[in-house]
Amino acid sequence: MSSHLSTLLSRMSPALLAVLIYYALFRILRWLLKPLYSPSLLRDIPGPRPQSWFTGASVGVIYPSCGEGLTRTKPGNLGQLFNAKGLPFHHDLVERYGGMIKVYGFFGDEQLYISDPRALQSILGKEQDAYEETAVFVETNRVIFGPGLVSTTVLRFFSLSLVRQFAPFLVRLGPAWMRRRLVEWTPNAAVQKVKRMSDVMHQTAVDILADAREGLRQEENDVKNIISLLLRANEIASAKEQLSETELTGQITVMVFGAQDTSSSALSRLLYMLAVRPDIQQNIRLEIRAAHASAGRHLNLDEISALPWLDAVLKETLRLYPPVPFVRRSALEERSIPFSTPSGNVSSVTIPRGTTLFLGIAGANRLQTVWGPDAAEWKPDRWFNGDHKVDSSGRRLPGIYSGIMSFLGGQRSCIGYKFAEIEIKILLIVLVSRFEISPTKHDIVWNLSQIISPSVKTTDSGHIISEEKGLPLRMKLIEEHSADTEFLI
Ligand code: HEM
């Protein structure tokens, strides 16, 4: 390939070559100077000062509360928004600058970080057709969840979170088999780990499809699980609408893994909160016992839904600790986004086509204007105090689940939120009625990736010396249940 290029260049007349080089330089210069002659439409939006033009400057300040992981990164770096230890940074950002914030991506690219209810209503509501998932999100998912498409990382010196930004470009590097080879040859442990993960996900999806087909064959029409229903619907769809085998596998992967890590993240945080708050754990236990005593049999879905402490604890934990703290969108065309200013007035900002928006799920879930001055505290009983989930101008957050944003809102909100709710409640009923849950002496940290996950931190003189994924908790069997062979649920 390079010999072709050098042959081509050697045959080109020097004059033509010079014109091409000058033209390329002109385009680059024009792009670099654009901010000087065309003032930014986002110039009045507050936000942290840019410090690095190349990697984007998310913040001009190092937040002491962000922990060692963040203070170790260079200031003014996209890595801060995507840093594994960057959760407090996201919280501080919204507390400091409010619901509409300007942050910076690569090459000074201006982006918005939005938690304001009015703006979110517009983006996820009546204007939702003007926004789409970012190319980064789509391509990364295609790379990781799509079969044989592992092609992210030839840039071994970048961390994976940063590499994610390059996925849209890298995914165009030739056909799938070539990208696969590139990844196989990349001498980087993180890249190889993603490749193995992707392979396991793909193989699992293939196995699930095969099992579902076998189940359908044996049980004919009496199959009710979601994957068999999908397969059957696909079989009877017209040829034009039918999903290919690759698309089917991709759907299964997204469904299984979109459901798994989010739910397990939520459950981890719930168990942890109950461990550190034995009083509230006991409230749940008592109401479960009372419900069992009055029903005298397994609780049905309505009876489970009617347990007030269980419900309040789930809502409050998902509010304060959403497993997915933000999602991103890209503007398909120029749009105006209305938002409330700190003084309570309505303002608006016009965003150019292609602007990247961070939809701040965690930020919106903690807005004092919506949740009150104790917004940053875990207080399940706030859910007993009536509906105060509107901001000062009467705006509700457009979250699909009780006005919290954890499952998002609008047409691309979580399709599995009801399933997640009931699944988590059933698991908690089983665990809390059988075990007393308490914390261990381990130091737990909550890591930010696309989804939050816990790990155990070992420190020496204030420095992290090791970290291991997991959440050790003490589970003590409650005496009266030691002879149980069956749970009442
Ligand atoms: C606590 C558990 C869960 C949380 C916090 C959660 C959160 C979310 C969020 C925030 C989104 C929007 C992502 C975006 O637009 O970028 C989403 C989408 C999605 N979720 Fe969940 N989810 C959970 C459980 C589940 C379960 C159990 C399933 C499946 C049974 C599921 C399936 C999906 C799917 C397929 C989408 C994509 C929907 C679309 O793009 O149209 N999720 N989820």
JSON list of C-alpha atoms in Angstrom, two decimals, residues 263 266-267 270-271 274 284 287-288 292 299-316 318 401-402 417-433 488-489:
[
{"chain": "A", "resi": 263, "resn": "SER", "atom": "CA", "xyz": [-29.10, -4.31, 37.26]},
{"chain": "A", "resi": 266, "resn": "ALA", "atom": "CA", "xyz": [-28.06, -1.11, 41.09]},
{"chain": "A", "resi": 267, "resn": "LEU", "atom": "CA", "xyz": [-28.29, -4.20, 43.29]},
{"chain": "A", "resi": 270, "resn": "LEU", "atom": "CA", "xyz": [-28.72, -1.20, 47.24]},
{"chain": "A", "resi": 271, "resn": "LEU", "atom": "CA", "xyz": [-27.11, -3.97, 49.29]},
{"chain": "A", "resi": 274, "resn": "LEU", "atom": "CA", "xyz": [-28.79, -1.44, 53.40]},
{"chain": "A", "resi": 284, "resn": "ILE", "atom": "CA", "xyz": [-37.92, -3.55, 54.93]},
{"chain": "A", "resi": 287, "resn": "GLU", "atom": "CA", "xyz": [-42.82, -5.01, 56.20]},
{"chain": "A", "resi": 288, "resn": "ILE", "atom": "CA", "xyz": [-41.96, -8.18, 54.26]},
{"chain": "A", "resi": 292, "resn": "HIS", "atom": "CA", "xyz": [-46.19, -12.67, 54.33]},
{"chain": "A", "resi": 299, "resn": "LEU", "atom": "CA", "xyz": [-46.45, -12.56, 47.53]},
{"chain": "A", "resi": 300, "resn": "ASN", "atom": "CA", "xyz": [-47.78, -11.68, 44.12]},
{"chain": "A", "resi": 301, "resn": "LEU", "atom": "CA", "xyz": [-46.57, -8.76, 41.99]},
{"chain": "A", "resi": 302, "resn": "ASP", "atom": "CA", "xyz": [-49.15, -6.31, 43.36]},
{"chain": "A", "resi": 303, "resn": "GLU", "atom": "CA", "xyz": [-48.28, -7.20, 46.94]},
{"chain": "A", "resi": 304, "resn": "ILE", "atom": "CA", "xyz": [-44.57, -6.78, 46.24]},
{"chain": "A", "resi": 305, "resn": "SER", "atom": "CA", "xyz": [-45.22, -3.40, 44.58]},
{"chain": "A", "resi": 306, "resn": "ALA", "atom": "CA", "xyz": [-47.22, -2.28, 47.61]},
{"chain": "A", "resi": 307, "resn": "LEU", "atom": "CA", "xyz": [-44.27, -2.61, 50.06]},
{"chain": "A", "resi": 308, "resn": "PRO", "atom": "CA", "xyz": [-43.54, 1.07, 50.80]},
{"chain": "A", "resi": 309, "resn": "TRP", "atom": "CA", "xyz": [-40.02, 0.86, 52.29]},
{"chain": "A", "resi": 310, "resn": "LEU", "atom": "CA", "xyz": [-38.81, -1.51, 49.59]},
{"chain": "A", "resi": 311, "resn": "ASP", "atom": "CA", "xyz": [-40.16, 0.83, 46.94]},
{"chain": "A", "resi": 312, "resn": "ALA", "atom": "CA", "xyz": [-38.74, 3.96, 48.58]},
{"chain": "A", "resi": 313, "resn": "VAL", "atom": "CA", "xyz": [-35.30, 2.41, 49.05]},
{"chain": "A", "resi": 314, "resn": "LEU", "atom": "CA", "xyz": [-35.14, 1.32, 45.41]},
{"chain": "A", "resi": 315, "resn": "LYS", "atom": "CA", "xyz": [-36.23, 4.73, 44.12]},
{"chain": "A", "resi": 316, "resn": "GLU", "atom": "CA", "xyz": [-33.92, 6.66, 46.41]},
{"chain": "A", "resi": 318, "resn": "LEU", "atom": "CA", "xyz": [-31.53, 4.73, 41.84]},
{"chain": "A", "resi": 401, "resn": "TYR", "atom": "CA", "xyz": [-39.45, 6.09, 36.28]},
{"chain": "A", "resi": 402, "resn": "SER", "atom": "CA", "xyz": [-41.06, 8.27, 38.99]},
{"chain": "A", "resi": 417, "resn": "TYR", "atom": "CA", "xyz": [-37.14, -0.68, 33.55]},
{"chain": "A", "resi": 418, "resn": "LYS", "atom": "CA", "xyz": [-40.22, -2.51, 34.81]},
{"chain": "A", "resi": 419, "resn": "PHE", "atom": "CA", "xyz": [-38.41, -5.81, 34.54]},
{"chain": "A", "resi": 420, "resn": "ALA", "atom": "CA", "xyz": [-35.40, -4.36, 36.43]},
{"chain": "A", "resi": 421, "resn": "GLU", "atom": "CA", "xyz": [-37.68, -2.95, 39.14]},
{"chain": "A", "resi": 422, "resn": "ILE", "atom": "CA", "xyz": [-39.44, -6.22, 39.88]},
{"chain": "A", "resi": 423, "resn": "GLU", "atom": "CA", "xyz": [-36.32, -8.35, 39.49]},
{"chain": "A", "resi": 424, "resn": "ILE", "atom": "CA", "xyz": [-34.41, -6.23, 42.02]},
{"chain": "A", "resi": 425, "resn": "LYS", "atom": "CA", "xyz": [-37.33, -6.16, 44.45]},
{"chain": "A", "resi": 426, "resn": "ILE", "atom": "CA", "xyz": [-37.65, -9.95, 44.37]},
{"chain": "A", "resi": 427, "resn": "LEU", "atom": "CA", "xyz": [-33.92, -10.39, 44.97]},
{"chain": "A", "resi": 428, "resn": "LEU", "atom": "CA", "xyz": [-34.03, -7.97, 47.90]},
{"chain": "A", "resi": 429, "resn": "ILE", "atom": "CA", "xyz": [-37.04, -9.72, 49.43]},
{"chain": "A", "resi": 430, "resn": "VAL", "atom": "CA", "xyz": [-35.21, -13.05, 49.29]},
{"chain": "A", "resi": 431, "resn": "LEU", "atom": "CA", "xyz": [-31.97, -11.67, 50.72]},
{"chain": "A", "resi": 432, "resn": "VAL", "atom": "CA", "xyz": [-33.30, -9.28, 53.36]},
{"chain": "A", "resi": 433, "resn": "SER", "atom": "CA", "xyz": [-35.83, -11.71, 54.80]},
{"chain": "A", "resi": 488, "resn": "LEU", "atom": "CA", "xyz": [-41.83, -16.86, 50.40]},
{"chain": "A", "resi": 489, "resn": "ILE", "atom": "CA", "xyz": [-41.85, -14.53, 47.42]}
]
